Short mmCIF file of C-alpha atoms in Angstrom, two decimals:
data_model
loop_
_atom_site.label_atom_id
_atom_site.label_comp_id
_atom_site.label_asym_id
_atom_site.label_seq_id
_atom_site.Cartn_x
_atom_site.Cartn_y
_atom_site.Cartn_z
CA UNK A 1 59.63 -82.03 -84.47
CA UNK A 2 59.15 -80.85 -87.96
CA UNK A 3 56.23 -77.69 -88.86
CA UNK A 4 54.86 -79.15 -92.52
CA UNK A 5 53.75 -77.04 -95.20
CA UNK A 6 50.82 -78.11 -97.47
CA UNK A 7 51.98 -80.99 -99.65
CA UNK A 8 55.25 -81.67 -97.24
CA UNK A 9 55.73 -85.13 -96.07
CA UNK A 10 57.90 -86.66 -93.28
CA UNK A 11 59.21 -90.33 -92.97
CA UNK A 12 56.97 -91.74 -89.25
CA UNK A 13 58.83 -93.80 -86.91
CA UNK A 14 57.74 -97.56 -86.68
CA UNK A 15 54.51 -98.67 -84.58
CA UNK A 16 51.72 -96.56 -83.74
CA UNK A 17 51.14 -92.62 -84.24
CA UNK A 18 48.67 -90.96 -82.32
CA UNK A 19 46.88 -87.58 -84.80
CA UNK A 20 45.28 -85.59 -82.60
CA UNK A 21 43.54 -81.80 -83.59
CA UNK A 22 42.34 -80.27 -80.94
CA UNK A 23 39.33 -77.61 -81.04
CA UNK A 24 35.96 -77.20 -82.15
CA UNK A 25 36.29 -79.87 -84.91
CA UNK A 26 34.75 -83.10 -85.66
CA UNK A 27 38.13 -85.66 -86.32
CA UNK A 28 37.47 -88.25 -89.08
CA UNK A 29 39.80 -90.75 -90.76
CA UNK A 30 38.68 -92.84 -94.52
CA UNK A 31 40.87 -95.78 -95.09
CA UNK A 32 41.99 -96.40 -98.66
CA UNK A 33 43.81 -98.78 -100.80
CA UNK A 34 46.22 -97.92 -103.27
CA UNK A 35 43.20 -96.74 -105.99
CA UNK A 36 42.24 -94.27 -103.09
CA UNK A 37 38.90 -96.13 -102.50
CA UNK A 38 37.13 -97.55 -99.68
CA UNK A 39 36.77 -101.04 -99.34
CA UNK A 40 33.37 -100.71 -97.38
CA UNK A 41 31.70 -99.27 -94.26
CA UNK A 42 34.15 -100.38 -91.93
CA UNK A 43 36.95 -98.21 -93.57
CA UNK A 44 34.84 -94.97 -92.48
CA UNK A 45 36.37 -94.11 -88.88
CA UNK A 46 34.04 -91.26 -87.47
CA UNK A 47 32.23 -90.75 -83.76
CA UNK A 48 29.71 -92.93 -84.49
CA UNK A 49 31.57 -95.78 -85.86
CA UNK A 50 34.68 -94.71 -83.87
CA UNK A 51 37.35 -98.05 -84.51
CA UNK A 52 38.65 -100.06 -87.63
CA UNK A 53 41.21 -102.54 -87.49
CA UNK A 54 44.16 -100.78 -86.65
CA UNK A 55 42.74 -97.17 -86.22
CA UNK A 56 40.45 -96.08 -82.96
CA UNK A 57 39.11 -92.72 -82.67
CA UNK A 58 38.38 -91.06 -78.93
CA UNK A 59 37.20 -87.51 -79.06
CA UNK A 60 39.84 -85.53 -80.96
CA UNK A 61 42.71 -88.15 -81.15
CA UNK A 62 42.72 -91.16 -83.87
CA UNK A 63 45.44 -93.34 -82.86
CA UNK A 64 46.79 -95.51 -86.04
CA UNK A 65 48.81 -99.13 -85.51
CA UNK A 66 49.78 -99.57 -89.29
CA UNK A 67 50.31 -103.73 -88.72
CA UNK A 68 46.99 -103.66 -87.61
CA UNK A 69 45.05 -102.13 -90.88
CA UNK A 70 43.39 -104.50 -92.76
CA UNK A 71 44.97 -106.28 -96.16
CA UNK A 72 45.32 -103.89 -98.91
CA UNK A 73 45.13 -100.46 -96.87
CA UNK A 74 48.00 -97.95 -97.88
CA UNK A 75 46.51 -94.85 -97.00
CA UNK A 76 44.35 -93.13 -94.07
CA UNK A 77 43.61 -89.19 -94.36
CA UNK A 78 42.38 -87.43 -91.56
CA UNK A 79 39.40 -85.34 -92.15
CA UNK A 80 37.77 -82.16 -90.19
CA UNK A 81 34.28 -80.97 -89.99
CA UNK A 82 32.83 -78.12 -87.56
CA UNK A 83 31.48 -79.67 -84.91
CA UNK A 84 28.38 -77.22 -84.82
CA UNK A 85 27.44 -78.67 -88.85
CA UNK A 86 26.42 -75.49 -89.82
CA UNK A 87 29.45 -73.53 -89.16
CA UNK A 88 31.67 -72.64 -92.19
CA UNK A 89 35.64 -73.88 -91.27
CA UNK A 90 36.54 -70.33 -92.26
CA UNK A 91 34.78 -68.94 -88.90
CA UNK A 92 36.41 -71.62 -86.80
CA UNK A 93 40.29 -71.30 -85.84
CA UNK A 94 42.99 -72.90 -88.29
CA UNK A 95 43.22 -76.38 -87.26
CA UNK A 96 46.44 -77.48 -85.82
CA UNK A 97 46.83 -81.36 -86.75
CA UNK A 98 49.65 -82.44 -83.88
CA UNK A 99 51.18 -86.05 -84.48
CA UNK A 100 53.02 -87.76 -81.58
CA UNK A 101 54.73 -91.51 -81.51
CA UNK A 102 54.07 -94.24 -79.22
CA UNK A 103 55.98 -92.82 -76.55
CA UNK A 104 54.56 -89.20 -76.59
CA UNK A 105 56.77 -87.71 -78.67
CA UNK A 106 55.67 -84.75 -81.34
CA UNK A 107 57.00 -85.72 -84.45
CA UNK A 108 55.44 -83.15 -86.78
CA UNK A 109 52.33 -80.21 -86.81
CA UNK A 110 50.42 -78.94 -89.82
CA UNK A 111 48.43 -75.45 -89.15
CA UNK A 112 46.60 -75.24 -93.06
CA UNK A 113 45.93 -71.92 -94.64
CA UNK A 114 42.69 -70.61 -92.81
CA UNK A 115 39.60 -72.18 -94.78
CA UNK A 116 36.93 -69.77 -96.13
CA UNK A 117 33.39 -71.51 -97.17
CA UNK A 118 34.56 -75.20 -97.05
CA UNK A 119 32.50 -77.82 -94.49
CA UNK A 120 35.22 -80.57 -94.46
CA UNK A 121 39.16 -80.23 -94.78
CA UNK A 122 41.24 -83.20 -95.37
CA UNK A 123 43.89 -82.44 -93.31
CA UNK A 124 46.54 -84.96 -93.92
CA UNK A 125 46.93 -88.62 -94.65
CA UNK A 126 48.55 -91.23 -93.54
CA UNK A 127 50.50 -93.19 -96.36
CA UNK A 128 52.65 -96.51 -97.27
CA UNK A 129 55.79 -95.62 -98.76
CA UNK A 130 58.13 -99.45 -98.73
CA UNK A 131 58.70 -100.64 -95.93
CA UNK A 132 57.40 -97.42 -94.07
CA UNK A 133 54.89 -95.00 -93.36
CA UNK A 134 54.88 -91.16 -94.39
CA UNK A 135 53.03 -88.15 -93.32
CA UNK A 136 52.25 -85.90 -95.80
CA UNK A 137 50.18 -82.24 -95.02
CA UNK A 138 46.98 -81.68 -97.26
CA UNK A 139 44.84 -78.72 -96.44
CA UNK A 140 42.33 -79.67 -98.96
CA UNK A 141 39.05 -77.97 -98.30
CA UNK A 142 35.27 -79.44 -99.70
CA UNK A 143 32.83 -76.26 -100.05
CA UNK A 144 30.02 -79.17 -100.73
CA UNK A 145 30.55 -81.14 -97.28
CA UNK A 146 30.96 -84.25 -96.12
CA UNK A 147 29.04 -85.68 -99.49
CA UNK A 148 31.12 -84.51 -101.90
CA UNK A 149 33.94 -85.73 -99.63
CA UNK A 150 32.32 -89.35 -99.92
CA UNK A 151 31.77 -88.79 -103.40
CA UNK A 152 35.62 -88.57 -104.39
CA UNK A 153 36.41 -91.49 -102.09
CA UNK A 154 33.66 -93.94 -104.02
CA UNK A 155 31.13 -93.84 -101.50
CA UNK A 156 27.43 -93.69 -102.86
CA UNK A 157 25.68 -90.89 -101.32
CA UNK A 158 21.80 -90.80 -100.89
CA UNK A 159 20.84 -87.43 -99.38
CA UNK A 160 16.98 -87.02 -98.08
CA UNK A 161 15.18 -83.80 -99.82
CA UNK A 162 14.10 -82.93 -96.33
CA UNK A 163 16.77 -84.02 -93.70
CA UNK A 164 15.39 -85.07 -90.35
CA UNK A 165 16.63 -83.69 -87.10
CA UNK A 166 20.36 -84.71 -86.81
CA UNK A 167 20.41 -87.02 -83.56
CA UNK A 168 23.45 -88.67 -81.64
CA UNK A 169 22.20 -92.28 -81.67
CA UNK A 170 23.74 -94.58 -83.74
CA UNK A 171 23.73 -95.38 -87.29
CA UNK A 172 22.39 -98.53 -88.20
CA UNK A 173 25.43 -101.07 -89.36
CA UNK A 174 25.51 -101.13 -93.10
CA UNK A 175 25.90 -104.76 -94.81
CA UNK A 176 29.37 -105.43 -96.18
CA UNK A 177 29.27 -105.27 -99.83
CA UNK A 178 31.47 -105.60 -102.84
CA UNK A 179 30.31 -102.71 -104.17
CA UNK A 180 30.72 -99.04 -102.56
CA UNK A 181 29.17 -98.62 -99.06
CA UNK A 182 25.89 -96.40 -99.38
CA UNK A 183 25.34 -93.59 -96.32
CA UNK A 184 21.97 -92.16 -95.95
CA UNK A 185 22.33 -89.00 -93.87
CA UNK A 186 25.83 -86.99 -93.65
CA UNK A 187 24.15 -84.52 -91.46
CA UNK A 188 24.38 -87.39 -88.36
CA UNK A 189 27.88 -87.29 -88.92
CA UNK A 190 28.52 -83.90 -86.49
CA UNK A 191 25.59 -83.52 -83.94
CA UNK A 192 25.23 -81.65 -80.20
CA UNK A 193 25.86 -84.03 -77.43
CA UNK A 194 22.61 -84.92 -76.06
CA UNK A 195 21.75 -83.69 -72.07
CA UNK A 196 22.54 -86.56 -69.59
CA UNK A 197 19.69 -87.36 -66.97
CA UNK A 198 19.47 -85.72 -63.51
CA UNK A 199 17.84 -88.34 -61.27
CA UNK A 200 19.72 -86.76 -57.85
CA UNK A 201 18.19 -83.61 -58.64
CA UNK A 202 21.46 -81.58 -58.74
CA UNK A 203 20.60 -79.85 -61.73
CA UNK A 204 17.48 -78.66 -59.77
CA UNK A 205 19.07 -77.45 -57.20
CA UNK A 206 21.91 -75.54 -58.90
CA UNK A 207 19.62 -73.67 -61.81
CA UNK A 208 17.76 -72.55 -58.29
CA UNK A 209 21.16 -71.11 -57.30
CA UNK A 210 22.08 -69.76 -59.77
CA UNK A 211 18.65 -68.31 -61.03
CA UNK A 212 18.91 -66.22 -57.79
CA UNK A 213 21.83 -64.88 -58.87
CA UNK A 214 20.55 -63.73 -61.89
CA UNK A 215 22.67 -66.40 -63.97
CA UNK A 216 21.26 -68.59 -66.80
CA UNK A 217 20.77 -71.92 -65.92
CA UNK A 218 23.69 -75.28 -66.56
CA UNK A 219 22.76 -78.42 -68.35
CA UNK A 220 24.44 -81.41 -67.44
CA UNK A 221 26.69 -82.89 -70.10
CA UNK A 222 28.02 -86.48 -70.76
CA UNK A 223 30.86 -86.02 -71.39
CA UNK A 224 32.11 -84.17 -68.03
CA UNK A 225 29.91 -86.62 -66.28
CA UNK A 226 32.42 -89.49 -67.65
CA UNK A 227 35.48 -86.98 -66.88
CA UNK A 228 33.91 -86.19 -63.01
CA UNK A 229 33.44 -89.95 -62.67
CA UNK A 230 36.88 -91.09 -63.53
CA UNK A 231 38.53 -88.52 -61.45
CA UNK A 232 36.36 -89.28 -58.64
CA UNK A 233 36.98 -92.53 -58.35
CA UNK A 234 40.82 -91.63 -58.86
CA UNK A 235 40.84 -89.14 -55.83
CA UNK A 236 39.02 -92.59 -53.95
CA UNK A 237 41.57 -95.21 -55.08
CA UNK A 238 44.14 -92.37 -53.34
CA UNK A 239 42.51 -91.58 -50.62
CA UNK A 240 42.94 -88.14 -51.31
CA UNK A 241 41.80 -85.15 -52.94
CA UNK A 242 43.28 -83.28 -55.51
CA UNK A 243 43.20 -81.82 -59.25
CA UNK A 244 45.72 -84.38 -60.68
CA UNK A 245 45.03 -88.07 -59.56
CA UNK A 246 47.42 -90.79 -58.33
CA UNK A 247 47.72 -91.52 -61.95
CA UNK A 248 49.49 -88.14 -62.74
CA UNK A 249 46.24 -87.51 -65.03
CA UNK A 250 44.89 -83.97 -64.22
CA UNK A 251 40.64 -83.49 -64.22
CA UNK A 252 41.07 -81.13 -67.31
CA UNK A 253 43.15 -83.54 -69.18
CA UNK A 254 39.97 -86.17 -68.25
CA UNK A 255 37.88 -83.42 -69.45
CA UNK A 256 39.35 -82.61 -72.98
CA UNK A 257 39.72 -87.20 -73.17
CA UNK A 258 36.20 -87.32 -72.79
CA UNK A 259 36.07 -85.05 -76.40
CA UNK A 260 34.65 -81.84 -74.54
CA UNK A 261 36.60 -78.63 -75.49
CA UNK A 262 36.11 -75.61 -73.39
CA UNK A 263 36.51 -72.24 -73.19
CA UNK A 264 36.55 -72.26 -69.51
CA UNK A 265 36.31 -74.60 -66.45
CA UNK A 266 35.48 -74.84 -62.85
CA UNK A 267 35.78 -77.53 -60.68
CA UNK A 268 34.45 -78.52 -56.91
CA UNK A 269 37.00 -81.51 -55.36
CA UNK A 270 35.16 -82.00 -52.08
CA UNK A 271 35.29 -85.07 -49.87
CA UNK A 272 32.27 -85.11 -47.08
CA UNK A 273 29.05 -84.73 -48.57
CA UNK A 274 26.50 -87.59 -48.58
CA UNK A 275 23.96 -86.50 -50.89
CA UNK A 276 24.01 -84.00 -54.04
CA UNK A 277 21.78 -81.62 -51.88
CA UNK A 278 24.56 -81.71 -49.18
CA UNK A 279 27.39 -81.45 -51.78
CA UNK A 280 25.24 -77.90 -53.09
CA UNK A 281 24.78 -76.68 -49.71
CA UNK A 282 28.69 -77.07 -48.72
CA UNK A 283 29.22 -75.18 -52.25
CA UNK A 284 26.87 -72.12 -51.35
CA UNK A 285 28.11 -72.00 -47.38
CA UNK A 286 31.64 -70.95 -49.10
CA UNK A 287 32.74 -68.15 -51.00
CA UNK A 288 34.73 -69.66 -53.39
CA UNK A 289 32.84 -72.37 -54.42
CA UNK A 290 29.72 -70.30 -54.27
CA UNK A 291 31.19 -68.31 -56.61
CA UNK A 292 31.82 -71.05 -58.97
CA UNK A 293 28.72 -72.71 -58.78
CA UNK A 294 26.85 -69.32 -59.90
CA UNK A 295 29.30 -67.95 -62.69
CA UNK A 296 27.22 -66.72 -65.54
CA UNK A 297 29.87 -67.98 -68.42
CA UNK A 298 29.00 -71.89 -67.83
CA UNK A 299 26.49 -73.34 -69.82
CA UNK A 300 26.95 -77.06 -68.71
CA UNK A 301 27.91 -79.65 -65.45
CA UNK A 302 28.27 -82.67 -64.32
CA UNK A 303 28.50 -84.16 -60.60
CA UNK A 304 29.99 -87.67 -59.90
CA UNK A 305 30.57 -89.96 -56.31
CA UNK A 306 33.01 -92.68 -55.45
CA UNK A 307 33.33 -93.93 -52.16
CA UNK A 308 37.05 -94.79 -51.42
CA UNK A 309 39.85 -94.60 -48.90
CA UNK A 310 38.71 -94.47 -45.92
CA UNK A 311 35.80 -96.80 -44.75
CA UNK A 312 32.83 -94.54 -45.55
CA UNK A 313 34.36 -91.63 -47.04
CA UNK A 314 32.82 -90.65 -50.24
CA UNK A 315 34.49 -88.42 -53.35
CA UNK A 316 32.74 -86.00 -55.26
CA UNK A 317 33.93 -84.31 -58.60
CA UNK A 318 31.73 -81.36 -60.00
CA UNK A 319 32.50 -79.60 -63.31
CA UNK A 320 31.97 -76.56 -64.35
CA UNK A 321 32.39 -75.67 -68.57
CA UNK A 322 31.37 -73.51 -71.33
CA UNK A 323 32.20 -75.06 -74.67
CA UNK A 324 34.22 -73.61 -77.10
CA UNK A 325 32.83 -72.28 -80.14
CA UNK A 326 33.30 -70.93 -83.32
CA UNK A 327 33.76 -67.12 -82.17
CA UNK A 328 35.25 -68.31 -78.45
CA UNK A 329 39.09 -68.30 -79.96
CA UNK A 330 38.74 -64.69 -81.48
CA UNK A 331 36.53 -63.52 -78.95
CA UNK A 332 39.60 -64.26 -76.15
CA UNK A 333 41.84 -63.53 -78.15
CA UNK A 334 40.64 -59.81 -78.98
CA UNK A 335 39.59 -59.17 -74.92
CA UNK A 336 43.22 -60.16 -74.09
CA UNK A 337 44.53 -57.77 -76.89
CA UNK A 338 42.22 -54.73 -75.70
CA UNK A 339 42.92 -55.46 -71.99
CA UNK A 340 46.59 -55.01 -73.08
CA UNK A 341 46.48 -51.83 -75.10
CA UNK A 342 44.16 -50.40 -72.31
CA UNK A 343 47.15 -51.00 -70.12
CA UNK A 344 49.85 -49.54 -72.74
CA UNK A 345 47.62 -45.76 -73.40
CA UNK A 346 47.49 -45.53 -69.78
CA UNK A 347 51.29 -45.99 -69.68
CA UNK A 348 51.43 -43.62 -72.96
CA UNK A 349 52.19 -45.92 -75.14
CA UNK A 350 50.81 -46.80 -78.91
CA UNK A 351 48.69 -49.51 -79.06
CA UNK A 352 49.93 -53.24 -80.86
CA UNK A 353 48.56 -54.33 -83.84
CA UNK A 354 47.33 -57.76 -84.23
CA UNK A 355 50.07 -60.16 -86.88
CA UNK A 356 48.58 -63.17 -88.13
CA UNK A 357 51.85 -64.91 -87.88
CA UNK A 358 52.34 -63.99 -84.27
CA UNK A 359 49.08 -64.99 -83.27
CA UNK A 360 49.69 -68.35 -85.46
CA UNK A 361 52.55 -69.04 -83.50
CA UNK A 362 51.35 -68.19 -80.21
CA UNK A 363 47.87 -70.57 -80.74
CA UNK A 364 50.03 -73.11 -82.14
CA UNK A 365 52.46 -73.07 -78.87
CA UNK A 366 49.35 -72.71 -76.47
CA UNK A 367 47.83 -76.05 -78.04
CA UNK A 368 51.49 -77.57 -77.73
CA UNK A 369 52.05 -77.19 -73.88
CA UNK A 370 48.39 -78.15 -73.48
CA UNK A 371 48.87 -81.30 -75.21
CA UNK A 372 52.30 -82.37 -74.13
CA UNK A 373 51.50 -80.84 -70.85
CA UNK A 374 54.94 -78.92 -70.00
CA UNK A 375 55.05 -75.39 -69.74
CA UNK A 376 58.14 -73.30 -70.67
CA UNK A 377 59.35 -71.02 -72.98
CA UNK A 378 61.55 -73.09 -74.03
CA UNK A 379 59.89 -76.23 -76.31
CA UNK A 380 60.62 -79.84 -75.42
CA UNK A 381 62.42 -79.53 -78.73
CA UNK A 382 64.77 -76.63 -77.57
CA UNK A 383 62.67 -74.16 -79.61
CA UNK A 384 62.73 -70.28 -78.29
CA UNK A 385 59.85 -67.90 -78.76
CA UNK A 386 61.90 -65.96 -81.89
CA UNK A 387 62.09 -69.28 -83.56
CA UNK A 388 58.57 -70.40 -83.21
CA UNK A 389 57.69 -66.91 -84.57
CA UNK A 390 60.20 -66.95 -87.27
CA UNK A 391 58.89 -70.78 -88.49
CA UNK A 392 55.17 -69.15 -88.73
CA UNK A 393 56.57 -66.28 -91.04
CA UNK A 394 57.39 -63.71 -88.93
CA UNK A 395 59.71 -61.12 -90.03
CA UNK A 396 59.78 -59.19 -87.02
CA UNK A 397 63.60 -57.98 -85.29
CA UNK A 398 62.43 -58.18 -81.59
CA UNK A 399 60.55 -60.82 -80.09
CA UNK A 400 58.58 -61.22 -77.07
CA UNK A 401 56.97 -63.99 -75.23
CA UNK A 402 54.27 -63.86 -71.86
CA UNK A 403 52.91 -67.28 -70.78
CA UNK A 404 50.65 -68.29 -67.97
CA UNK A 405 48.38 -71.29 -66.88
CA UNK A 406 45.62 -71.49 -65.21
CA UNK A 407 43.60 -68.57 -65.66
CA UNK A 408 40.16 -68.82 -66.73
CA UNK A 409 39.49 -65.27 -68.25
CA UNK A 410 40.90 -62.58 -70.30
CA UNK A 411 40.80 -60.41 -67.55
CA UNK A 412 42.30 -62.58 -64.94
CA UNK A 413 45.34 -63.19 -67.19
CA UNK A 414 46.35 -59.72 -68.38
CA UNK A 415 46.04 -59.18 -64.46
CA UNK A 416 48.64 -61.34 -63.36
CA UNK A 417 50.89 -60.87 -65.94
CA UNK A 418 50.30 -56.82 -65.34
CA UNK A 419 51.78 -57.64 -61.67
CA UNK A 420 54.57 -59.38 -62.43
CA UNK A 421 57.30 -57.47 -62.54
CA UNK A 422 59.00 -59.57 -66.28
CA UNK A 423 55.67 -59.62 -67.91
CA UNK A 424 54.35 -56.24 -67.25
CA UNK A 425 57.90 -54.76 -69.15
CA UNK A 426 57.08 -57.06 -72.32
CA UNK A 427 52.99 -55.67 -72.32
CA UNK A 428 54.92 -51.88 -71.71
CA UNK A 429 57.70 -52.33 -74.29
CA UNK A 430 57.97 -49.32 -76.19
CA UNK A 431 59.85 -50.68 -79.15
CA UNK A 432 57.16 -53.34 -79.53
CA UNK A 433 54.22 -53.04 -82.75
CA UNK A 434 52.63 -56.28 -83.41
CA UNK A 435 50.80 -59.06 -81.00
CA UNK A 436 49.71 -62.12 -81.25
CA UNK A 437 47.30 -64.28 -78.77
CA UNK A 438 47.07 -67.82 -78.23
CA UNK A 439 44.80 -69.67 -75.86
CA UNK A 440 43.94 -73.54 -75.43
CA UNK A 441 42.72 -75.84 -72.98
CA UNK A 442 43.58 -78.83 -71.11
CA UNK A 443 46.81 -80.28 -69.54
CA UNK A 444 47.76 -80.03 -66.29
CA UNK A 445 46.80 -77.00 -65.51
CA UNK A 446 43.36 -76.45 -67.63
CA UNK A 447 44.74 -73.53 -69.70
CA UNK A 448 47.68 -72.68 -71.54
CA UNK A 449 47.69 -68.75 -72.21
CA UNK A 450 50.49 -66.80 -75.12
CA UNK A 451 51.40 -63.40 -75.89
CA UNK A 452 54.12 -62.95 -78.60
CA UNK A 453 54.79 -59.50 -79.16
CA UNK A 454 57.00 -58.43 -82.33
CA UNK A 455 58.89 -54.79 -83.05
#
């Protein structure tokens, strides 16, 4: 696996590649020929027109099959917007662009300088070089959006004075034309997921659940509602409950497919029920679950049925989620820091100071074993924590490395790390100055936690 620097490039392997950058970011791909313009609509790969010949987009991954691309393409670059349109990129974490092969191995990752007022970064692109296809790292940033963005690729942009309401419905098709394709609005291009329909009347009867527990009320998303069905049914075609189905496919990694990014999860596998009302009374008869189903930090749900296995036995999947946004990463990142120096003064210790390229590398390895799903100190690649913090500029003589999965708050993970016996000498480490946090979620185990500490 090679780490690029902006304007690096690295020979792919043949077939498909699979880009994927996870986070808070719209993913979009522009397919050129060798002037570097489009040939028409169908060369614009974004959520609403998600596939091209040869490239498909699904949530944050665009998977490319070169053969595939249509006559005269040489050259895709990937493109990232905020999801919420009105965020700058500069308030949103670096993006980490992660590029795999057919067979799931990383073959390079691009974290670009930190963006200040840009809208859209062009991240990379994909490019014909002989025989071959290259990878070369961009980092290009557009302060004037996804217009100006069109603009240099020889789109025609009309922009209303007055902008309606973005909306998530679809585009009309444009007409194929010789000349370049127009786009009316940019602003439908990154929109809020619209609310998915409650006909059982779960939502009604958690908000009244929660309400009396003083917490604000869930909506229920689409996306988890596609992630809860699909492991539902899983858990039926098994027979059996459980977080990771017979298909080795865990409900978080169904949840992050589905294009929802979270800050934290919940989840209710429970096989018994026969109605939603049932399913919410068996949630608030148990501690656990009650607990769950009334935590103030989600914001959305979803609750899905398959009826499997055994004659007449019937699954259910609920998720719980709060999305991740633009101050989420930070946010963690700073409670895990503060939880940590809290536990260093009361051991007498000076407090660490936060090192950009410590917390660069521990983000960028936190997104890695949530992607690639392992979990080690050691990379799939043989890397060790001191070279991981070395290749993100790290000058530091000792290094230091706490992981742990699973945890859903800043709280619960300094916790566990503070009693274990390895992890609570690396937060007490007297010769150690400099931290660096890293949090992502997904995989196997729903989140992917880093410490790197540096002396």
């Amino acid at each position: 696996m090679s780490e690029l620097v902006p304007g690096g490039n690295l020979p792919l392997p043949g077939g498909g590649v699979i880009v994927r950058v996870p986070g808070p970011f719209d993913v979009s791909a522009l397919i050129t020929d060798d002037g570097g313009k489009v040939g028409g609509d169908a060369d614009f790969v974004f959520y609403n027109q998600p596939s091209a010949p040869g490239a498909r987009l699904h949530g944050d991954t665009l998977t490319v099959d070169p053969p595939r691309l249509r006559a005269g393409a040489s050259r895709i670059t990937v493109v990232v917007s905020p999801a919420d349109p009105g965020t700058p990129l500069g308030r949103l974490p670096a993006p980490a662009l992660l590029v795999t092969d057919s067979g799931g191995r990383l073959v390079a990752r691009f974290t670009p300088p930190r963006p200040r007022q840009e809208t859209v970064l062009l991240l990379a692109e994909l490019y014909r070089r002989g025989a071959g296809w290259k990878v070369r790292a961009l980092g290009q940033g557009y302060a004037d959006g996804l217009a100006g963005l069109a603009r240099d690729f020889g789109v025609d942009v009309i922009e209303d004075a007055t902008p309606a309401p973005p909306q998530r419905t679809p585009a009309p098709p444009l007409a194929p034309t010789a000349r370049p394709t127009t786009m009316h609005t940019l602003a439908d291009f990154s929109v809020p997921h619209a609310p998915s329909p409650d006909p059982d009347g779960f939502l009604g009867l958690v908000n009244s659940a929660r309400a009396g527990a003083g917490s604000p009320p869930v909506t229920l998303d689409s996306r988890l509602a596609s992630a809860a069905r699909a492991h539902a049914a899983a858990m039926a075609s098994a027979g059996r409950l459980g977080v990771e189905g017979p298909d080795g496919v865990s409900v978080y990694q169904r949840i992050t497919a589905a294009g929802y990014t979270y800050v934290t999860v919940g989840e209710h596998l429970v096989s018994g029920p026969r109605t939603p009302a049932e399913f919410v009374a068996y949630c608030l008869r148990t501690d656990g679950p009650r607990r769950t189903l009334r935590d103030p930090a989600f914001r959305h749900a979803a609750l899905a049925q398959v009826t499997g296995g055994r004659p007449g036995d019937t699954y259910w999947t609920a998720l719980w989620a709060r999305p991740l946004t633009p101050g989420d990463l930070p946010r963690t990142a700073a409670e895990v820091v503060d939880l940590t120096n809290r536990e260093r003064a009361r051991a007498g210790l000076h407090p660490l100071a936060v090192d950009p390229a410590l917390t660069g590398a521990a983000q960028a390895y936190s997104t890695d074993m949530a992607v690639r799903a392992f979990y080690s100190h050691t990379s799939p690649e043989g890397t060790q924590p001191w070279d991981r913090a070395a290749a993100a500029g790290s000058r530091m003589r000792t290094i230091g490395e706490n992981i742990a999965c699973g945890q859903r708050s800043a709280g619960e993970v300094v916790d566990g790390w503070m009693n274990s016996p390895g992890h609570r000498a690396n937060i007490l480490k007297r010769d150690f100055t400099h931290i660096g946090i890293g949090f992502a979620g997904g995989g196997p185990a729903g989140t992917y936690w880093t410490q790197l500490f540096g002396g």
